[in-house]
Amino acid sequence: MSMSNQVKTSSMSPHITGSQSSTSPTGLQAIATLKWRRRLVIALNVVTYLMLATLAFRLGAWNGWTLVDAVMFVCFLLGTPWAVLGFWNALIGLWLLHGARDAINFVAPYAAASKDAKPLTIKTAVLLTLRNEDTARALKRIAVVKDSIDKTGEGAAFSYFILSDTNNPHLAKVEEAGVARWREETGAGERIVYRRRTDNKGFKAGNVRDFCERWGSDYELMLPLDADSLMSGEIIVNMARMMQAHPKLGILQSLVVGMPSSSAFARIFQFGMRHGMRSYTMGQAWWTADCGPFWGHNAFVRIKPFVENCDLPMLPGKPPLGGHVLSHDQVEATLMRKAGYEVRVLPIEGGSWEENPPTMLDFAQRDVRWCQGNMQYVKLLDFPGLLPMSRFQLLWAILMFAGIPAWTLMIALLPLAALHAQSAPGFPSALAAGLYITFFLMYLMPKIAGHIDAALTKGGMAAYGGPLRFFASAAVEFVFSFLQGAVSTIRTTIFMIGLLFGKSVTWGGQNRDAAGISFTIALENLWPQTLFGIVACGALYIISPTVLLWSLPLTAGYLLAIPFAMLTASPALGRWMKRAGLCGIPEDFATPPEVAAVLVRT
């Protein structure tokens, strides 16, 4: 199918009903078009994966298979798919951003409804979910959201619910008093509601479902926000108009980006995420289309089908993999699509923010929560009635973490592989180097595509403080990503082993501010990474210093885990980076009023 024909097909008028099997539920895109896109992506991924697997097989068989060769080959097969899909998502997204005409209509035809100037008639409940959070900080954000919505002239269409699962009695009193004060200051009356549950049944998903059962019939849409969420009134009203124009849009997820931070870790991390997400999300949205992601916050959800169809199953067995579903959002997305409603991500950057973890240790804590939740999806892969695309998304969420222990084991076996390579002549070093470099280019492609996008976009690098700051920040982030990746792999691998023995995470409030990490705390938390690095790198140094040198992008992070965590948590470094504009994001240099309002300490 030619590109022009695809654009015409994907721009079908919205009056076509989703009941017609030839179109997606909203009637905006032809099923044949979406099938063609998905087949193309599958073909690109399978061919690329098989090519890499063939090269890895040749490398393993160079002098006859050993047990180490076989294990490393299997680990490579398990760890590679995520990088391959990321590579193609990023390339497709980059092409859409700079090679396709009218890319947004091509990827998100429903977005045109944001231009409708008619008043909103659809009612939305904005939900703030809390559990032992900084009350003043969280209420400040939702107050800013309300003010921003009111400035659009559509404030009457929105109500606000603070849904607390806080189990700290003192914090609960602070929350109640804070909401009462906010209600009095605004005069919003019944449009601001505070409710605290006395138990945490079902975690955040149970909190939201309790709202739906008590108040859901009074509203058509809900907009869940986390304690660190922030959205502009403009993007909220635009998304509400999209939901109003297309009743078969079940979930509409905004593209959430990080907020300006004085934490060195958060600044570097979100600079990389900003570039890694932009092209990747555009490319992913092009082919996942109506089976898009849901991240649990900063997204519009249609309440009636959510209540009727998205009740989470109780997983068989005991925790950590049984019981309540922890990572509820993607499961709810698959159930919404199963019910005949589209789930979409709006791949437009701007107006939707969150805070990122301020230190390496906070990041690791969040990561293992996601890990446990995603691994529970193993028990949902055979859930009746899910679309093939939805099952793939659950499988992909599992593979995101399942590949991490595989790479950790590969690195652990690297000294033995180097020893074997030295024991016989003729090792295909060119093949090994080529496979290694190719994999890393594919692994880094989402970031690279994001950097290319910024360079090709008019004013793109200027938004990051100019070309000099942009390239310096990119270089810092590349080094950071390798070091941080090494620390995370060991932490996640240890946690996944713990899952087999019943270890589970504790869900509670999150640290939002960097206050430094002492050597004692860093050592207590990161000694496994350091020990692993000393053993692996020490063995490589003895066996083959050349292999050690090549391995440093993968292994240096183990050796440097403790100083890396301490340095990136240093408030002094964060303040210096902020003054220098290093690893700044566009909001650092041109701060939107909503962001500026919450950055002012109360």
Coordinates of C-alpha atoms in Angstrom, one line a residue:
M1 CA 0.0 0.0 0.0
S2 CA 1.4 3.4 -1.0
M3 CA 2.0 6.1 1.6
S4 CA -0.7 8.4 0.1
N5 CA -3.3 5.6 0.2
Q6 CA -2.5 4.9 3.8
V7 CA -3.0 8.5 4.8
K8 CA -6.3 8.6 3.0
T9 CA -7.4 5.4 4.7
S10 CA -6.4 6.6 8.1
S11 CA -8.2 9.9 7.7
M12 CA -11.7 8.3 7.4
S13 CA -14.5 10.6 8.6
P14 CA -15.5 10.0 12.3
H15 CA -19.2 9.3 11.5
I16 CA -18.3 5.7 10.6
T17 CA -19.3 3.5 13.5
G18 CA -16.9 1.2 15.3
S19 CA -19.4 -1.6 14.9
Q20 CA -18.2 -2.1 11.3
S21 CA -15.6 -4.8 11.3
S22 CA -13.6 -2.9 8.6
T23 CA -12.6 -0.1 10.9
S24 CA -11.3 0.4 14.4
P25 CA -14.1 1.1 17.0
T26 CA -14.0 4.9 16.5
G27 CA -14.3 4.4 12.7
L28 CA -11.2 6.5 12.2
Q29 CA -8.8 3.9 10.8
A30 CA -9.2 0.9 8.6
I31 CA -8.4 -2.5 10.1
A32 CA -6.7 -3.5 6.9
T33 CA -4.3 -0.5 7.3
L34 CA -3.5 -1.4 10.9
K35 CA -3.0 -5.0 10.0
W36 CA -0.6 -4.0 7.2
R37 CA 1.4 -1.8 9.6
R38 CA 1.6 -4.6 12.2
R39 CA 2.7 -7.1 9.7
L40 CA 5.4 -4.8 8.5
V41 CA 6.7 -4.2 12.0
I42 CA 6.6 -7.9 12.8
A43 CA 8.5 -8.7 9.6
L44 CA 11.2 -6.0 10.4
N45 CA 11.6 -7.3 13.9
V46 CA 11.7 -11.0 13.0
V47 CA 14.2 -10.5 10.2
T48 CA 16.4 -8.3 12.4
Y49 CA 16.2 -10.7 15.3
L50 CA 17.0 -13.7 13.2
M51 CA 20.0 -11.9 11.6
L52 CA 21.4 -11.1 15.1
A53 CA 20.6 -14.7 16.3
T54 CA 22.5 -16.1 13.3
L55 CA 25.5 -14.0 14.0
A56 CA 25.4 -15.0 17.7
F57 CA 25.0 -18.7 16.7
R58 CA 28.1 -18.5 14.4
L59 CA 30.0 -16.9 17.3
G60 CA 29.0 -19.6 19.7
A61 CA 29.9 -22.4 17.2
W62 CA 33.3 -21.1 16.2
N63 CA 35.2 -23.9 17.9
G64 CA 32.5 -26.3 18.9
W65 CA 29.7 -25.6 21.4
T66 CA 30.5 -25.6 25.1
L67 CA 28.0 -25.3 27.9
V68 CA 29.1 -21.6 28.4
D69 CA 28.5 -20.9 24.7
A70 CA 25.1 -22.5 24.8
V71 CA 24.0 -20.6 27.9
M72 CA 25.2 -17.3 26.6
F73 CA 23.5 -17.9 23.3
V74 CA 20.1 -18.6 25.0
C75 CA 20.7 -15.5 27.2
F76 CA 21.3 -13.4 24.0
L77 CA 18.1 -14.7 22.5
L78 CA 16.1 -13.7 25.7
G79 CA 17.8 -10.3 26.1
T80 CA 17.7 -9.0 22.5
P81 CA 14.0 -8.6 21.5
W82 CA 13.5 -5.4 23.5
A83 CA 16.4 -3.7 21.8
V84 CA 15.2 -4.8 18.4
L85 CA 11.7 -3.5 18.8
G86 CA 13.0 -0.2 20.3
F87 CA 15.3 0.2 17.3
W88 CA 12.4 -0.1 14.8
N89 CA 10.0 2.0 16.9
A90 CA 12.5 4.8 17.0
L91 CA 13.3 4.6 13.3
I92 CA 9.6 4.5 12.3
G93 CA 8.9 7.4 14.7
L94 CA 11.8 9.5 13.3
W95 CA 10.6 8.9 9.8
L96 CA 7.1 10.0 10.8
L97 CA 8.3 13.1 12.5
H98 CA 10.5 14.2 9.6
G99 CA 9.6 12.2 6.5
A100 CA 5.8 11.9 6.6
R101 CA 3.3 14.6 5.7
D102 CA 0.9 15.4 8.5
A103 CA 2.3 12.8 10.9
I104 CA -0.2 13.4 13.7
N105 CA -3.2 12.8 11.4
F106 CA -1.4 9.7 10.2
V107 CA -0.9 8.3 13.7
A108 CA -3.6 10.0 15.8
P109 CA -6.5 11.0 13.6
Y110 CA -8.7 11.6 16.7
A111 CA -6.5 14.5 17.7
A112 CA -8.2 16.8 15.1
A113 CA -11.2 17.0 17.5
S114 CA -9.1 19.2 19.8
K115 CA -9.8 22.1 17.4
D116 CA -13.5 21.9 18.0
A117 CA -14.4 25.2 19.7
K118 CA -17.8 24.0 21.0
P119 CA -18.2 24.1 24.8
L120 CA -17.6 20.9 26.7
T121 CA -20.8 19.1 27.6
I122 CA -19.0 16.0 28.9
K123 CA -18.3 15.9 32.7
T124 CA -14.9 14.8 34.0
A125 CA -13.7 13.9 37.5
V126 CA -10.1 14.7 38.1
L127 CA -8.7 12.2 40.6
L128 CA -5.7 12.7 42.8
T129 CA -4.7 9.4 44.5
L130 CA -2.5 9.7 47.6
R131 CA -0.8 7.3 50.0
N132 CA 1.5 8.8 52.7
E133 CA 2.6 11.6 50.4
D134 CA 3.7 15.2 51.0
T135 CA 0.2 16.7 51.3
A136 CA 1.1 20.4 50.6
R137 CA 3.0 19.4 47.6
A138 CA 0.3 17.1 46.1
L139 CA -2.5 19.6 46.8
K140 CA -0.5 22.4 45.3
R141 CA -0.3 20.5 42.0
I142 CA -4.0 19.7 41.7
A143 CA -4.8 23.3 42.7
V144 CA -2.6 24.5 39.8
V145 CA -4.4 22.0 37.5
K146 CA -7.8 23.4 38.5
D147 CA -6.6 27.0 38.0
S148 CA -5.2 26.2 34.6
I149 CA -8.5 24.5 33.5
D150 CA -10.6 27.4 34.8
K151 CA -8.6 29.8 32.7
T152 CA -9.7 27.9 29.6
G153 CA -13.3 28.8 30.4
E154 CA -14.3 25.2 30.7
G155 CA -13.9 24.8 34.5
A156 CA -17.6 24.0 35.1
A157 CA -17.1 20.6 33.3
F158 CA -14.6 19.4 35.9
S159 CA -14.8 18.2 39.5
Y160 CA -11.9 17.2 41.8
F161 CA -11.6 14.2 44.1
I162 CA -8.7 13.6 46.5
L163 CA -8.7 9.8 47.0
S164 CA -6.5 9.0 50.0
D165 CA -5.2 5.6 51.0
T166 CA -3.0 7.1 53.6
N167 CA -2.5 4.9 56.7
N168 CA -0.6 7.5 58.7
P169 CA -3.1 9.2 61.1
H170 CA -1.1 12.5 61.3
L171 CA -0.8 12.8 57.5
A172 CA -4.5 12.0 57.2
K173 CA -5.4 14.9 59.4
V174 CA -3.1 17.2 57.3
E175 CA -4.8 16.0 54.1
E176 CA -8.3 16.6 55.4
A177 CA -7.4 20.1 56.7
G178 CA -5.6 20.9 53.4
V179 CA -8.5 20.0 51.3
A180 CA -11.0 21.9 53.5
R181 CA -8.8 25.0 53.2
W182 CA -8.5 24.6 49.4
R183 CA -12.3 24.2 49.1
E184 CA -12.9 27.3 51.2
E185 CA -10.3 29.4 49.2
T186 CA -11.8 28.5 45.8
G187 CA -15.5 28.4 46.8
A188 CA -15.8 25.3 44.6
G189 CA -18.1 23.6 47.1
E190 CA -19.2 20.1 46.1
R191 CA -16.8 20.1 43.1
I192 CA -13.9 19.3 45.5
V193 CA -14.3 16.1 47.5
Y194 CA -12.0 14.4 50.0
R195 CA -12.3 10.7 50.8
R196 CA -10.0 8.5 52.8
R197 CA -10.2 4.7 52.8
T198 CA -9.3 2.9 56.1
D199 CA -7.7 0.0 54.2
N200 CA -5.6 -0.3 51.1
K201 CA -7.6 -3.1 49.4
G202 CA -6.6 -3.4 45.8
F203 CA -3.9 -0.7 46.2
K204 CA -4.3 2.2 43.7
A205 CA -6.6 0.3 41.4
G206 CA -8.9 -0.5 44.3
N207 CA -8.8 3.2 45.3
V208 CA -9.9 4.3 41.9
R209 CA -12.6 1.5 41.6
D210 CA -14.0 2.7 45.0
F211 CA -14.4 6.1 43.4
C212 CA -16.2 4.6 40.4
E213 CA -18.6 2.7 42.5
R214 CA -19.5 5.7 44.7
W215 CA -19.4 8.6 42.3
G216 CA -18.8 7.2 38.8
S217 CA -22.4 7.4 37.6
D218 CA -22.2 11.2 37.9
Y219 CA -19.4 11.5 35.4
E220 CA -18.6 10.2 32.0
L221 CA -14.8 10.6 32.2
M222 CA -12.1 10.5 34.9
L223 CA -8.6 11.8 34.8
P224 CA -6.4 10.0 37.3
L225 CA -3.4 12.0 38.6
D226 CA -0.6 10.8 40.8
A227 CA 0.8 12.8 43.7
D228 CA 3.6 14.1 41.4
S229 CA 1.4 14.6 38.3
L230 CA 0.8 18.0 36.7
M231 CA -1.1 18.9 33.5
S232 CA -2.0 22.1 31.8
G233 CA -5.6 23.2 31.3
E234 CA -5.0 23.4 27.6
I235 CA -4.0 19.8 27.1
I236 CA -6.7 18.6 29.5
V237 CA -9.5 20.4 27.6
N238 CA -8.1 19.3 24.2
M239 CA -8.1 15.7 25.3
A240 CA -11.6 16.0 26.8
R241 CA -12.8 17.3 23.4
M242 CA -11.2 14.3 21.7
M243 CA -13.1 12.0 24.2
Q244 CA -16.3 13.9 23.6
A245 CA -16.1 13.7 19.8
H246 CA -15.3 9.9 19.9
P247 CA -17.4 7.9 22.3
K248 CA -15.5 4.8 21.4
L249 CA -12.3 6.2 22.8
G250 CA -12.0 4.3 26.1
I251 CA -8.6 5.5 27.3
L252 CA -6.6 8.4 26.0
Q253 CA -3.0 8.5 27.5
S254 CA -1.0 11.7 27.3
L255 CA 2.7 11.7 26.7
V256 CA 4.1 12.3 30.2
V257 CA 7.5 13.9 30.5
G258 CA 9.7 14.9 33.5
M259 CA 9.6 18.3 35.3
P260 CA 12.6 20.5 36.0
S261 CA 14.6 19.2 38.9
S262 CA 17.5 20.2 41.0
S263 CA 18.5 16.6 41.5
A264 CA 21.5 15.6 39.3
F265 CA 20.1 12.1 38.9
A266 CA 16.7 13.2 37.8
R267 CA 18.0 15.9 35.5
I268 CA 20.3 13.4 33.6
F269 CA 17.7 10.6 33.6
Q270 CA 14.8 12.7 32.3
F271 CA 17.0 14.4 29.6
G272 CA 17.6 10.9 28.2
M273 CA 14.0 9.8 28.7
R274 CA 12.8 13.0 26.8
H275 CA 14.8 12.0 23.7
G276 CA 14.2 8.2 24.1
M277 CA 10.4 8.6 24.3
R278 CA 9.6 11.1 21.6
S279 CA 10.4 9.1 18.4
Y280 CA 9.8 5.7 20.2
T281 CA 6.2 6.7 21.2
M282 CA 5.4 8.1 17.8
G283 CA 6.6 4.9 16.1
Q284 CA 4.9 2.7 18.6
A285 CA 1.6 4.6 18.3
W286 CA 1.7 4.2 14.5
W287 CA 1.3 0.4 14.6
T288 CA -0.2 -0.4 18.1
A289 CA -2.9 2.3 17.3
D290 CA -6.1 1.3 19.0
C291 CA -4.3 -1.1 21.4
G292 CA -2.2 1.6 23.0
P293 CA -0.7 1.8 26.5
F294 CA -2.1 3.1 29.7
W295 CA 0.3 4.3 32.4
G296 CA -2.2 4.8 35.1
H297 CA -2.1 8.6 35.4
N298 CA -2.3 11.7 33.3
A299 CA -4.8 9.9 31.1
F300 CA -8.6 10.2 30.3
V301 CA -10.6 7.1 31.1
R302 CA -14.3 6.5 30.1
I303 CA -15.9 5.5 33.3
K304 CA -18.9 3.3 32.3
P305 CA -17.0 0.8 30.2
F306 CA -14.2 0.9 32.8
V307 CA -16.5 -0.1 35.6
E308 CA -18.3 -2.7 33.5
N309 CA -15.3 -4.3 31.8
C310 CA -12.0 -3.5 33.6
D311 CA -12.5 -5.0 37.0
L312 CA -9.1 -6.7 37.7
P313 CA -9.1 -10.4 38.3
M314 CA -7.7 -11.8 41.5
L315 CA -4.7 -13.8 40.3
P316 CA -4.4 -17.4 41.5
G317 CA -1.8 -18.4 44.0
K318 CA -0.1 -16.4 46.8
P319 CA 1.9 -13.2 46.4
P320 CA 4.2 -12.1 45.0
L321 CA 2.8 -13.3 41.7
G322 CA -0.7 -14.1 42.9
G323 CA -3.3 -12.0 44.6
H324 CA -4.1 -8.4 43.6
V325 CA -2.7 -7.1 40.3
L326 CA -0.1 -4.5 41.2
S327 CA 0.7 -3.0 37.7
H328 CA -3.0 -2.6 37.0
D329 CA -2.8 0.0 34.2
Q330 CA -1.8 -2.2 31.2
V331 CA -4.2 -4.9 32.3
E332 CA -7.0 -2.3 32.4
A333 CA -6.0 -1.2 28.9
T334 CA -6.3 -4.7 27.5
L335 CA -9.7 -5.2 29.1
M336 CA -10.9 -1.8 27.8
R337 CA -9.9 -2.9 24.3
K338 CA -11.5 -6.3 24.7
A339 CA -14.7 -4.5 25.5
G340 CA -14.7 -2.8 22.1
Y341 CA -13.2 0.6 23.0
E342 CA -9.9 2.1 21.7
V343 CA -6.9 2.7 23.9
R344 CA -4.7 5.4 22.5
V345 CA -1.6 7.4 23.4
L346 CA -1.5 11.0 22.2
P347 CA 2.1 11.2 20.9
I348 CA 2.4 15.0 21.4
E349 CA 4.9 16.4 23.8
G350 CA 3.8 19.2 26.1
G351 CA 1.4 19.9 28.9
S352 CA 1.7 16.7 30.8
W353 CA 4.4 16.2 33.5
E354 CA 5.6 14.0 36.4
E355 CA 8.5 14.0 38.7
N356 CA 11.3 11.4 38.3
P357 CA 13.1 9.7 41.2
P358 CA 15.8 12.0 42.7
T359 CA 18.4 9.3 43.4
M360 CA 19.6 5.9 42.1
L361 CA 18.2 4.2 45.1
D362 CA 14.7 5.7 44.7
F363 CA 14.8 4.7 41.0
A364 CA 15.7 1.1 41.9
Q365 CA 12.9 1.0 44.4
R366 CA 10.4 2.1 41.8
D367 CA 11.8 -0.3 39.2
V368 CA 11.3 -3.4 41.4
R369 CA 7.7 -2.4 42.0
W370 CA 7.2 -2.3 38.3
C371 CA 9.1 -5.6 37.9
Q372 CA 6.9 -7.5 40.3
G373 CA 3.7 -6.1 38.7
N374 CA 4.8 -6.9 35.2
M375 CA 5.9 -10.4 36.1
Q376 CA 2.3 -11.1 37.4
Y377 CA 1.2 -10.8 33.7
V378 CA 2.5 -14.3 33.2
K379 CA -0.8 -15.4 34.8
L380 CA -2.9 -13.3 32.4
L381 CA -1.5 -14.3 29.0
D382 CA -4.3 -16.8 28.6
F383 CA -7.0 -14.5 29.8
P384 CA -10.1 -15.2 27.7
G385 CA -11.1 -12.8 25.0
L386 CA -8.0 -10.6 24.8
L387 CA -7.0 -9.4 21.3
P388 CA -3.7 -10.8 20.0
M389 CA -2.2 -7.3 20.1
S390 CA -3.2 -7.0 23.8
R391 CA -1.6 -10.4 24.6
F392 CA 1.5 -9.2 22.9
Q393 CA 1.6 -6.1 25.0
L394 CA 1.4 -8.1 28.2
L395 CA 4.2 -10.4 26.9
W396 CA 6.3 -7.4 26.0
A397 CA 5.9 -6.0 29.5
I398 CA 7.2 -9.4 30.9
L399 CA 10.1 -9.5 28.5
M400 CA 11.2 -6.0 29.5
F401 CA 12.3 -7.4 32.8
A402 CA 12.8 -11.1 31.9
G403 CA 15.7 -10.1 29.7
I404 CA 17.6 -8.4 32.5
P405 CA 18.7 -11.5 34.4
A406 CA 19.7 -13.0 31.0
W407 CA 22.1 -10.1 30.3
T408 CA 23.5 -10.3 33.9
L409 CA 24.2 -14.0 33.4
M410 CA 26.0 -13.3 30.1
I411 CA 28.3 -10.8 31.8
A412 CA 28.9 -13.2 34.6
L413 CA 30.0 -15.8 32.1
L414 CA 32.1 -13.4 30.0
P415 CA 35.4 -14.3 31.7
L416 CA 34.8 -18.0 31.0
A417 CA 34.0 -17.2 27.4
A418 CA 37.2 -15.1 27.1
L419 CA 39.2 -18.0 28.6
H420 CA 37.7 -20.4 26.1
A421 CA 38.5 -17.9 23.2
Q422 CA 42.2 -17.9 24.3
S423 CA 42.5 -21.7 24.4
A424 CA 42.2 -22.2 20.7
P425 CA 43.4 -20.1 17.7
G426 CA 41.1 -18.5 15.2
F427 CA 38.6 -16.7 17.4
P428 CA 36.4 -14.6 15.1
S429 CA 37.1 -11.3 16.8
A430 CA 35.8 -9.2 13.9
L431 CA 32.4 -11.0 14.1
A432 CA 32.3 -10.5 17.9
A433 CA 33.1 -6.8 17.7
G434 CA 30.6 -6.3 14.9
L435 CA 27.8 -8.0 16.8
Y436 CA 28.7 -6.1 19.9
I437 CA 28.7 -2.7 18.2
T438 CA 25.5 -3.5 16.2
F439 CA 23.6 -4.5 19.3
F440 CA 24.6 -1.3 21.1
L441 CA 23.6 0.9 18.2
M442 CA 20.2 -0.7 18.2
Y443 CA 19.9 -0.5 22.0
L444 CA 20.7 3.2 21.9
M445 CA 18.6 4.0 18.8
P446 CA 15.7 5.5 20.7
K447 CA 18.0 8.1 22.3
I448 CA 19.9 8.6 19.0
A449 CA 16.7 9.2 17.1
G450 CA 15.6 11.7 19.8
H451 CA 18.8 13.6 19.4
I452 CA 18.5 13.6 15.6
D453 CA 14.9 14.8 15.9
A454 CA 16.0 17.7 18.1
A455 CA 18.8 18.6 15.7
L456 CA 16.4 18.5 12.7
T457 CA 13.6 20.4 14.3
K458 CA 13.7 24.2 14.0
G459 CA 14.6 25.5 17.4
G460 CA 14.9 22.0 18.8
M461 CA 18.4 22.3 20.2
A462 CA 17.7 25.9 21.3
A463 CA 14.9 24.6 23.5
Y464 CA 17.6 22.7 25.5
G465 CA 19.8 25.7 26.0
G466 CA 21.6 25.8 22.6
P467 CA 23.8 23.3 20.7
L468 CA 26.7 23.4 23.1
R469 CA 24.6 22.6 26.1
F470 CA 22.6 20.0 24.1
F471 CA 25.6 18.0 22.9
A472 CA 27.4 18.2 26.3
S473 CA 24.2 17.0 28.0
A474 CA 23.8 14.2 25.5
A475 CA 27.4 13.0 26.2
V476 CA 26.8 13.1 29.9
E477 CA 23.6 11.2 29.6
F478 CA 25.1 8.5 27.4
V479 CA 27.7 7.7 30.1
F480 CA 25.1 8.0 32.8
S481 CA 22.8 5.5 31.0
F482 CA 25.5 2.8 30.9
L483 CA 26.4 3.3 34.6
Q484 CA 22.8 3.4 35.7
G485 CA 21.9 0.4 33.6
A486 CA 24.6 -1.7 35.2
V487 CA 23.4 -0.9 38.7
S488 CA 19.8 -1.6 37.8
T489 CA 20.5 -5.0 36.2
I490 CA 21.9 -6.4 39.4
R491 CA 19.2 -5.0 41.6
T492 CA 16.5 -6.3 39.3
T493 CA 18.1 -9.7 38.9
I494 CA 18.4 -10.1 42.7
F495 CA 14.8 -9.1 43.1
M496 CA 13.6 -11.5 40.4
I497 CA 15.4 -14.3 42.2
G498 CA 13.7 -13.2 45.4
L499 CA 10.3 -13.4 43.6
L500 CA 10.9 -17.2 43.3
F501 CA 11.2 -17.4 47.0
G502 CA 8.2 -15.2 47.8
K503 CA 9.9 -11.9 48.3
S504 CA 7.5 -8.9 47.6
V505 CA 7.7 -5.1 47.5
T506 CA 6.2 -2.7 50.0
W507 CA 3.9 -0.1 48.5
G508 CA 3.9 3.4 50.1
G509 CA 4.9 7.0 49.6
Q510 CA 7.8 7.9 47.4
N511 CA 10.8 10.2 48.1
R512 CA 10.5 13.3 45.7
D513 CA 13.6 15.3 46.8
A514 CA 17.3 14.5 46.6
A515 CA 19.0 14.9 50.0
G516 CA 22.3 13.1 49.3
I517 CA 23.3 9.5 49.9
S518 CA 25.9 8.7 52.5
F519 CA 28.7 6.2 51.9
T520 CA 27.2 3.8 54.5
I521 CA 23.8 3.8 52.8
A522 CA 25.3 3.4 49.4
L523 CA 27.5 0.5 50.6
E524 CA 24.5 -1.1 52.3
N525 CA 22.4 -1.0 49.2
L526 CA 25.0 -1.4 46.4
W527 CA 27.6 -3.9 47.7
P528 CA 26.2 -6.7 45.5
Q529 CA 26.9 -4.6 42.4
T530 CA 30.4 -3.7 43.6
L531 CA 31.2 -7.3 44.4
F532 CA 29.9 -8.5 41.1
G533 CA 32.0 -5.9 39.3
I534 CA 35.2 -6.7 41.2
V535 CA 34.9 -10.4 40.5
A536 CA 33.9 -10.1 36.8
C537 CA 36.3 -7.3 35.9
G538 CA 39.1 -8.8 38.0
A539 CA 38.7 -12.1 36.1
L540 CA 38.6 -10.3 32.8
Y541 CA 41.7 -8.3 33.6
I542 CA 43.6 -11.5 34.4
I543 CA 42.3 -13.4 31.4
S544 CA 42.1 -10.7 28.7
P545 CA 42.6 -7.0 29.4
T546 CA 41.4 -6.3 25.8
V547 CA 38.1 -8.0 26.5
L548 CA 37.9 -6.0 29.8
L549 CA 38.3 -2.8 27.9
W550 CA 35.6 -3.7 25.4
S551 CA 33.3 -4.7 28.3
L552 CA 33.5 -1.4 30.2
P553 CA 30.3 0.1 28.8
L554 CA 28.6 -2.9 30.4
T555 CA 30.8 -3.5 33.5
A556 CA 32.1 -0.1 34.6
G557 CA 28.8 0.6 36.3
Y558 CA 29.3 -2.3 38.7
L559 CA 32.6 -1.0 39.9
L560 CA 31.4 2.6 40.2
A561 CA 28.0 1.9 41.7
I562 CA 28.7 3.4 45.1
P563 CA 30.4 6.6 43.9
F564 CA 27.9 6.9 41.1
A565 CA 24.9 6.8 43.4
M566 CA 26.5 9.2 45.9
L567 CA 27.6 11.7 43.2
T568 CA 24.3 11.8 41.3
A569 CA 22.4 12.2 44.6
S570 CA 24.6 15.2 45.6
P571 CA 22.5 18.3 46.1
A572 CA 25.6 20.4 45.3
L573 CA 26.1 18.7 41.9
G574 CA 22.4 19.2 41.2
R575 CA 22.6 22.9 42.0
W576 CA 25.7 23.3 39.8
M577 CA 24.0 21.5 36.9
K578 CA 21.0 23.6 37.2
R579 CA 23.0 26.9 37.2
A580 CA 25.0 25.6 34.2
G581 CA 21.9 24.5 32.3
L582 CA 23.4 21.0 31.9
C583 CA 20.9 18.3 31.1
G584 CA 18.2 20.8 31.2
I585 CA 14.9 20.2 29.5
P586 CA 12.8 22.8 27.6
E587 CA 10.8 23.6 30.7
D588 CA 14.1 24.7 32.4
F589 CA 14.6 27.4 29.8
A590 CA 11.0 28.4 29.0
T591 CA 9.0 27.5 32.0
P592 CA 5.2 27.0 31.4
P593 CA 3.1 28.8 34.0
E594 CA 1.8 25.6 35.5
V595 CA 5.3 24.3 36.1
A596 CA 6.4 27.7 37.4
A597 CA 3.5 27.7 39.9
V598 CA 4.4 24.3 41.5
L599 CA 8.1 25.1 41.6
V600 CA 7.3 27.9 44.0
R601 CA 7.6 26.3 47.5
T602 CA 4.5 26.7 49.7

